[in-house]
C-alpha atoms as one frame of an Amber mdcrd trajectory, in Angstrom:
protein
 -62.136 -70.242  12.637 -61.446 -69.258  16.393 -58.814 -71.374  18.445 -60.367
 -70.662  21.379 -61.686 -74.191  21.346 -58.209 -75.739  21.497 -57.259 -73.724
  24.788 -56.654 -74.950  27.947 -57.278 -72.014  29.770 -58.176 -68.950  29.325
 -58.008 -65.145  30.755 -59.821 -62.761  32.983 -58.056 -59.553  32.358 -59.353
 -55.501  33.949 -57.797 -52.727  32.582 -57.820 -49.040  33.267 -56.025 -46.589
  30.599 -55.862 -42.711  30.474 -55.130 -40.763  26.525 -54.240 -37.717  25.746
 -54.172 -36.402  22.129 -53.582 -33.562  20.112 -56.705 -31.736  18.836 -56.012
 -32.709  15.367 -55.773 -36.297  16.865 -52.054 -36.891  14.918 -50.223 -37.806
  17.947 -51.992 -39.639  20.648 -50.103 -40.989  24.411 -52.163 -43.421  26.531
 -51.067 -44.498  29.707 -52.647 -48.407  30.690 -52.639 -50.796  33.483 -53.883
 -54.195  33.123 -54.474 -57.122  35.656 -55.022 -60.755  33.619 -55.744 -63.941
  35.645 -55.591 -67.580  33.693 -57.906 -69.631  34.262 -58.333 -73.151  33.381
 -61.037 -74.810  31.697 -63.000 -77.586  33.613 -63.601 -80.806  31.655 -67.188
 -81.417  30.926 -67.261 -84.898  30.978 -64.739 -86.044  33.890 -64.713 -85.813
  37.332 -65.314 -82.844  39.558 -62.140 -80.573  39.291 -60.676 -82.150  36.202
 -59.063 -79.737  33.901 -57.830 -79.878  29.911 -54.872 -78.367  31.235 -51.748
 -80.743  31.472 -50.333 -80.274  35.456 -47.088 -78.613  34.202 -49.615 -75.591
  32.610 -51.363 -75.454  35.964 -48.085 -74.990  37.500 -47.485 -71.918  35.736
 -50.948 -70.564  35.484 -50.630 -67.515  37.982 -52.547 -63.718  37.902 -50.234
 -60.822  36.120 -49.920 -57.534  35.451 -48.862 -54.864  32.656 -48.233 -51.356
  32.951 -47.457 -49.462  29.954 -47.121 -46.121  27.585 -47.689 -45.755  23.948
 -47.739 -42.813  21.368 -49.266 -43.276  18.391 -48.841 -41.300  15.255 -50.323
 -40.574  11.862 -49.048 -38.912   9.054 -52.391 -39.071   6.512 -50.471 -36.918
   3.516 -48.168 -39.791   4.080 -51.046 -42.514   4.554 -48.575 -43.593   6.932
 -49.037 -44.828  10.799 -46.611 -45.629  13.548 -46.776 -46.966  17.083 -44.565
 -47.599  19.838 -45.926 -49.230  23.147 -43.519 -50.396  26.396 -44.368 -52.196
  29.276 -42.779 -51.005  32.395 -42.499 -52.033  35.817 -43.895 -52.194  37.864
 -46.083 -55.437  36.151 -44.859 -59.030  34.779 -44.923 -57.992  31.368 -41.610
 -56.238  29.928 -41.035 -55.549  26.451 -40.761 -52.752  23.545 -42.933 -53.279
  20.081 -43.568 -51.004  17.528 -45.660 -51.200  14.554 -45.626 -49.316  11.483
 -47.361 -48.938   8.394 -47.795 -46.916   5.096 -49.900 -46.639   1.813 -48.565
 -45.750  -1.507 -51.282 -44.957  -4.054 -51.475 -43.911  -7.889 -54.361 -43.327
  -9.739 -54.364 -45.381 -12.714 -56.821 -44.245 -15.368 -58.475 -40.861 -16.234
């Protein structure tokens, strides 16, 4: 079931991104740059210009931006995967995540 209907607001967002990857597609760099707005939700049922959002949301509703770089990598002997995105300035968004993951399998039978 989607939350969606619980939101206040929600987001506009544009973004342009550029890849590069190796021919056997193992390793892959993108380059992205995203714009997001927030926009809140007009009440149906109230008067003209009401929104769902409380005034201290509306306060800090306000457009932003993300730049970023990722690599991406895949080891399939391995079954494994790995990722590794930052966000950069210039943009609001700054942070480092990775995400990994990894199979193990065994045939069971004959």
């Amino acid at each position: 079931q989607s939350l969606a209907r619980l939101a206040s607001f929600h987001c506009h967002s544009r973004e342009a991104s550029l890849s590069a990857a190796t021919r056997d597609g193992l390793h892959e760099l993108t380059l992205s740059a995203a714009l997001r707005d927030e926009v809140p939700l007009s009440h149906p049922k109230g008067p003209a210009r009401a929104t769902d959002a409380s005034p201290h949301l509306l306060a800090r509703l306000r457009p932003s931006g993300k730049t970023s770089v990722a690599y991406s990598a895949r080891l399939p002997r391995l079954g494994a995967e790995a990722r590794v995105e930052a966000a950069l300035p210039p943009g609001d968004a700054l942070f480092v995540r990775a995400h990994a993951s990894g199979q193990w399998r065994r045939e069971v039978g004959p």
